[in-house]
Every structure is written in C-alpha cells, then in structure tokens.
C-alpha cells in the first residue's frame, strides 16, 4: 500500500523511500512538507538547489549524480557553491538524494 | 578504489524504443561512470537511432530519454563513437544526431561536441583495444 503526504490539503502518493510517485504532483509546498519531516528549514540557498535540480531534470530527463550535481552547481551558482561540503551543509542526508526528494524527482541515477 | 583501469566499451545496436536495451544501456553507462574506468560508447546498426534529434515518444506512451544522452559529457564519458556505415545505410548524417558537449572542470577545456563518426576499420580497432565489451 502506497503512502501519502499531505500538502496544501491534498494527499500525494509517495514511494517507500518517501519520493513522490508522480513527478507532476509536485508543488513548492511538497519541499516544505518533506523538509519538515527531516527537521530542516528551507532557506533561499536550499531553493537555489531545488530549482536547479528541477531545471536539470526538465532539460535532461534524469536527476544528476552528486558528482555531476556539484560540478553543475559550481558552474551555474558560483565555484564556492560547487563542492560537496557546501551541498551537504544544506542537505545533510546527501545533496542528491535529499534535494531530489524535495524537488519531487526520482532518486538520482548513479546513486548506489 | 582499484588501481587497475580497464577499457570498457558499451556497444549499442538497438533502436531506442521497442525494447528496454537502449535505456538500460544508458543507465549502466551513467552508473558505471562513477567507477573511474576508461569508458567508450559505440553506436552502430539501429543503435544510431538512439542519438537522433527530435524524437517524439507521445504516440507510444514512453518517456523520451533522448535528452539524457547530452549529459554523458557531464558524467565524464568523453569517447562517444558512431559507425559511419550504419548511419549511411539509414540515410542519416551527423547533422541528424544530437551534440554532446564536454567541459573539463579543472582545465576549463570545452568541446562543443564529442560525438565522433568513425569508419569500420576504426570500429574494429576500438573493439580490439577494449578489455570488456558490453553489448546491448
């Protein structure tokens, strides 16, 4: 039986690892609800990464592996942000896994 | 991580849809890219269709994963080859194929397109020098 999360009064299906079952269900409130589950408060810096991941998925149809994410973030948002230390400081459960979940994307390809 | 670097070739011979081979091969390449091996990807026979531009999968209800090939450079897969004879037999040219850019993050060397069309002799040579050939 699939689980659901409640966002803005709507029940959205998630898989056993907490990722949205349907990419198209995503609304910004999803990230806030999931962040609360993980005891995180989303800041502008978090949103930069979440939005970046959504754009990346939109263009390439996959969620990037961490290594690829750090490189791409460095290119787009500045070198000081393109390292895993910075990304882990925002997303302690792993930038790719956790940020992708907040962004409504599937678990990244290459995430072992 | 092991010190031994093997030369891997991922050989793609099937059309992108109709079977799961093309998508599975692409996932294996992307996942395998994390292991610092010497990797090349070869497209031949109907496999050349995997790289064609302007794919539209609405009618068959499948995800169009062709944009994903353009991330191969980001995953540091730098050697991508297409068999010229297979392209020609299907009335295709390099113009019909997607471009895959590559950027070396350290040296900031940028290449606009790493897709290389090669003749049959070069295809054999590349296969011969590979330690492992994964055929999809």
Coordinates of C-alpha atoms in Angstrom, one line a residue:
Chain A
X1 CA 0.0 0.0 0.0
X2 CA 1.5 3.3 -1.1
X3 CA 2.0 6.1 1.5
X4 CA 0.9 9.7 1.0
X5 CA 1.9 13.0 2.3
X6 CA -0.5 15.9 2.8
X7 CA 0.4 19.2 1.0
X8 CA -1.9 22.2 0.9
X9 CA -4.8 19.9 1.8
X10 CA -4.0 17.4 -1.0
X11 CA -2.9 13.8 -0.5
X12 CA 0.0 13.0 -2.7
X13 CA 1.4 9.5 -3.2
X14 CA 5.0 8.7 -2.3
X15 CA 7.1 5.6 -2.6
X16 CA 8.6 3.5 0.2
X17 CA 11.6 5.9 0.4
X18 CA 9.5 9.0 0.5
X19 CA 10.0 10.1 -3.1
X20 CA 6.9 11.5 -4.9
X21 CA 5.3 8.7 -7.0
X22 CA 4.2 11.2 -9.7
X23 CA 6.5 13.9 -10.8
X24 CA 3.6 16.0 -12.0
X25 CA 2.2 16.2 -8.5
X26 CA 4.9 18.5 -7.4
X27 CA 4.1 21.9 -6.0
X28 CA 6.5 24.0 -3.9
X29 CA 4.7 23.0 -0.7
X30 CA 6.0 19.5 -1.2
X31 CA 9.5 20.6 -0.5
X32 CA 8.4 22.4 2.7
X33 CA 6.5 19.4 4.0
X34 CA 9.3 17.0 3.3
X35 CA 11.8 19.4 4.8
X36 CA 9.7 19.4 8.0
X37 CA 9.8 15.6 8.0
X38 CA 13.6 15.9 8.0
X39 CA 13.7 18.7 10.6
X40 CA 15.0 21.2 8.1
X41 CA 14.0 24.7 7.5
X42 CA 14.3 25.7 3.8
X43 CA 16.3 28.8 3.0
X44 CA 16.9 30.6 -0.3
X45 CA 20.1 28.6 -0.6
X46 CA 18.1 25.4 -0.4
X47 CA 15.6 26.6 -3.0
X48 CA 18.5 27.5 -5.4
X49 CA 19.5 23.9 -5.4
X50 CA 15.9 22.5 -5.6
X51 CA 15.1 24.8 -8.5
X52 CA 18.3 23.9 -10.2
X53 CA 17.5 20.2 -9.9
X54 CA 14.1 20.7 -11.4
X55 CA 15.5 22.6 -14.3
X56 CA 18.2 19.9 -14.8
X57 CA 15.5 17.2 -14.9
X58 CA 13.4 19.2 -17.2
X59 CA 16.3 19.5 -19.7
X60 CA 17.9 16.1 -19.4
X61 CA 15.2 13.8 -18.0
X62 CA 17.4 12.5 -15.2
X63 CA 18.4 13.6 -11.7
X64 CA 22.2 14.1 -11.7
X65 CA 24.6 12.0 -9.6
X66 CA 26.2 14.0 -6.7
X67 CA 29.5 14.4 -8.6
X68 CA 27.7 15.8 -11.6
X69 CA 25.5 18.0 -9.4
X70 CA 28.4 19.6 -7.7
X71 CA 30.1 20.4 -11.0
X72 CA 27.0 21.8 -12.5
X73 CA 26.1 23.9 -9.4
X74 CA 29.6 25.3 -9.4
X75 CA 29.2 26.4 -13.0
X76 CA 25.7 27.8 -12.5
X77 CA 25.7 29.3 -9.0
X78 CA 29.4 30.0 -8.5
X79 CA 32.5 28.0 -7.6
X80 CA 32.2 28.5 -3.9
X81 CA 28.9 26.5 -4.0
X82 CA 30.2 23.8 -6.3
X83 CA 31.6 21.5 -3.7
X84 CA 30.0 18.7 -1.7
X85 CA 30.8 20.3 1.7
X86 CA 28.6 23.2 0.9
X87 CA 25.8 20.9 -0.5
X88 CA 26.0 18.6 2.5
X89 CA 25.7 21.6 4.8
X90 CA 22.4 22.4 3.2
X91 CA 21.2 18.8 2.7
X92 CA 22.7 16.6 5.5
X93 CA 21.1 13.4 4.2
X94 CA 23.0 13.8 0.9
X95 CA 22.6 16.6 -1.6
X96 CA 21.4 14.4 -4.5
X97 CA 19.1 12.1 -2.6
X98 CA 17.5 14.5 -0.2
X99 CA 17.3 17.5 -2.5
X100 CA 15.9 15.4 -5.3
X101 CA 13.2 14.1 -3.0
X102 CA 12.3 17.7 -2.0
X103 CA 12.3 18.6 -5.7
X104 CA 9.9 15.8 -6.5
X105 CA 12.4 13.9 -8.7
X106 CA 13.1 10.2 -8.7
X107 CA 16.2 9.0 -6.9
X108 CA 19.3 10.0 -8.9
X109 CA 20.8 7.7 -11.4
X110 CA 24.1 6.5 -10.1
X111 CA 23.1 6.7 -6.5
X112 CA 24.2 3.4 -5.1
Chain B
X1 CA 39.3 2.2 -5.4
X2 CA 41.1 -0.3 -7.6
X3 CA 44.3 0.8 -9.3
X4 CA 43.5 -1.3 -12.3
X5 CA 41.8 0.7 -15.1
X6 CA 40.1 -1.4 -17.6
X7 CA 38.9 -0.3 -21.0
X8 CA 35.2 -0.7 -21.3
X9 CA 33.1 -0.4 -24.4
X10 CA 29.4 -0.1 -24.3
X11 CA 28.1 -1.2 -27.7
X12 CA 24.6 -0.1 -28.6
X13 CA 23.0 -1.8 -31.5
X14 CA 19.3 -1.5 -31.0
X15 CA 16.6 1.2 -31.7
X16 CA 15.8 3.4 -28.7
X17 CA 12.3 2.1 -28.2
X18 CA 10.5 -1.2 -28.6
X19 CA 12.9 -2.9 -26.2
X20 CA 14.5 -1.8 -23.0
X21 CA 18.1 -2.3 -24.2
X22 CA 18.8 1.3 -25.1
X23 CA 17.6 2.9 -21.8
X24 CA 19.2 0.1 -19.7
X25 CA 22.5 0.6 -21.5
X26 CA 22.4 4.3 -20.9
X27 CA 21.7 3.8 -17.2
X28 CA 24.5 1.3 -16.9
X29 CA 26.9 3.8 -18.6
X30 CA 25.9 6.6 -16.2
X31 CA 26.1 4.4 -13.1
X32 CA 29.4 2.9 -14.3
X33 CA 30.8 6.3 -14.9
X34 CA 31.2 6.7 -11.1
X35 CA 33.9 4.0 -11.1
X36 CA 36.7 5.8 -12.9
X37 CA 37.2 3.3 -15.7
X38 CA 38.2 4.1 -19.2
X39 CA 34.9 4.1 -21.0
X40 CA 33.8 4.5 -24.5
X41 CA 30.3 4.2 -26.0
X42 CA 29.8 2.9 -29.6
X43 CA 26.5 3.3 -31.6
X44 CA 26.0 1.0 -34.6
X45 CA 23.3 -0.7 -36.6
X46 CA 19.9 0.5 -35.3
X47 CA 21.6 1.9 -32.3
X48 CA 22.5 5.0 -34.2
X49 CA 18.8 6.0 -33.9
X50 CA 19.4 6.4 -30.2
X51 CA 21.3 9.6 -30.9
X52 CA 18.9 11.2 -33.4
X53 CA 17.5 14.6 -32.7
X54 CA 13.8 15.5 -32.4
X55 CA 12.5 12.2 -31.0
X56 CA 8.8 12.4 -30.1
X57 CA 7.5 9.5 -28.0
X58 CA 4.0 10.8 -27.3
X59 CA 2.4 8.2 -29.5
X60 CA 3.9 5.2 -27.8
X61 CA 3.5 6.4 -24.2
X62 CA 7.2 6.0 -23.3
X63 CA 9.5 8.6 -21.7
X64 CA 11.6 10.3 -24.3
X65 CA 15.1 9.8 -22.8
X66 CA 17.0 11.2 -25.8
X67 CA 17.9 14.4 -23.9
X68 CA 19.7 12.3 -21.3
X69 CA 22.5 11.4 -23.8
X70 CA 23.5 15.0 -23.7
X71 CA 24.6 14.5 -20.1
X72 CA 27.3 11.9 -21.0
X73 CA 29.9 14.7 -21.1
X74 CA 28.9 15.8 -17.6
X75 CA 29.5 12.2 -16.4
X76 CA 33.0 12.4 -17.9
X77 CA 32.2 9.9 -20.7
X78 CA 34.3 11.6 -23.3
X79 CA 34.7 9.0 -26.0
X80 CA 31.5 8.5 -28.0
X81 CA 31.6 6.9 -31.4
X82 CA 29.1 6.3 -34.2
X83 CA 29.6 3.8 -37.0
X84 CA 29.6 5.7 -40.3
X85 CA 28.3 2.7 -42.4
X86 CA 25.3 2.2 -40.1
X87 CA 24.5 5.9 -40.3
X88 CA 24.8 5.9 -44.1
X89 CA 22.7 2.7 -44.5
X90 CA 19.9 4.6 -42.7
X91 CA 20.2 7.8 -44.7
X92 CA 21.5 9.7 -41.7
X93 CA 24.4 12.1 -41.3
X94 CA 26.0 13.7 -38.3
X95 CA 23.5 16.6 -38.7
X96 CA 20.7 14.3 -37.6
X97 CA 22.4 13.5 -34.3
X98 CA 22.4 15.3 -31.0
X99 CA 25.5 17.1 -30.0
X100 CA 27.1 16.2 -26.7
X101 CA 29.3 18.9 -25.1
X102 CA 32.2 18.2 -22.8
X103 CA 33.8 20.5 -20.3
X104 CA 36.9 19.7 -18.2
X105 CA 36.1 21.4 -14.9
X106 CA 39.7 21.7 -13.9
X107 CA 41.3 22.9 -17.1
X108 CA 38.1 24.6 -18.3
X109 CA 38.7 23.0 -21.7
X110 CA 35.4 23.0 -23.6
X111 CA 34.4 20.8 -26.5
X112 CA 31.1 21.6 -28.3
X113 CA 30.5 18.1 -29.5
X114 CA 32.3 14.9 -28.6
X115 CA 30.3 12.6 -30.9
X116 CA 32.7 11.2 -33.4
X117 CA 31.8 9.4 -36.6
X118 CA 34.2 6.6 -37.4
X119 CA 34.7 4.1 -40.2
X120 CA 34.6 0.3 -39.9
X121 CA 38.3 -0.1 -39.6
X122 CA 38.3 2.3 -36.6
X123 CA 35.3 0.5 -35.1
X124 CA 37.3 -2.8 -35.2
X125 CA 40.3 -1.2 -33.8
X126 CA 38.3 0.3 -30.9
X127 CA 36.7 -3.1 -30.1
X128 CA 40.1 -4.8 -30.2
X129 CA 41.6 -2.5 -27.8
X130 CA 38.8 -2.8 -25.3
X131 CA 39.2 -5.2 -22.3
X132 CA 35.5 -5.6 -22.0
X133 CA 32.7 -5.1 -24.5
X134 CA 29.1 -4.8 -23.1
X135 CA 26.7 -5.4 -26.0
X136 CA 23.2 -4.1 -25.7

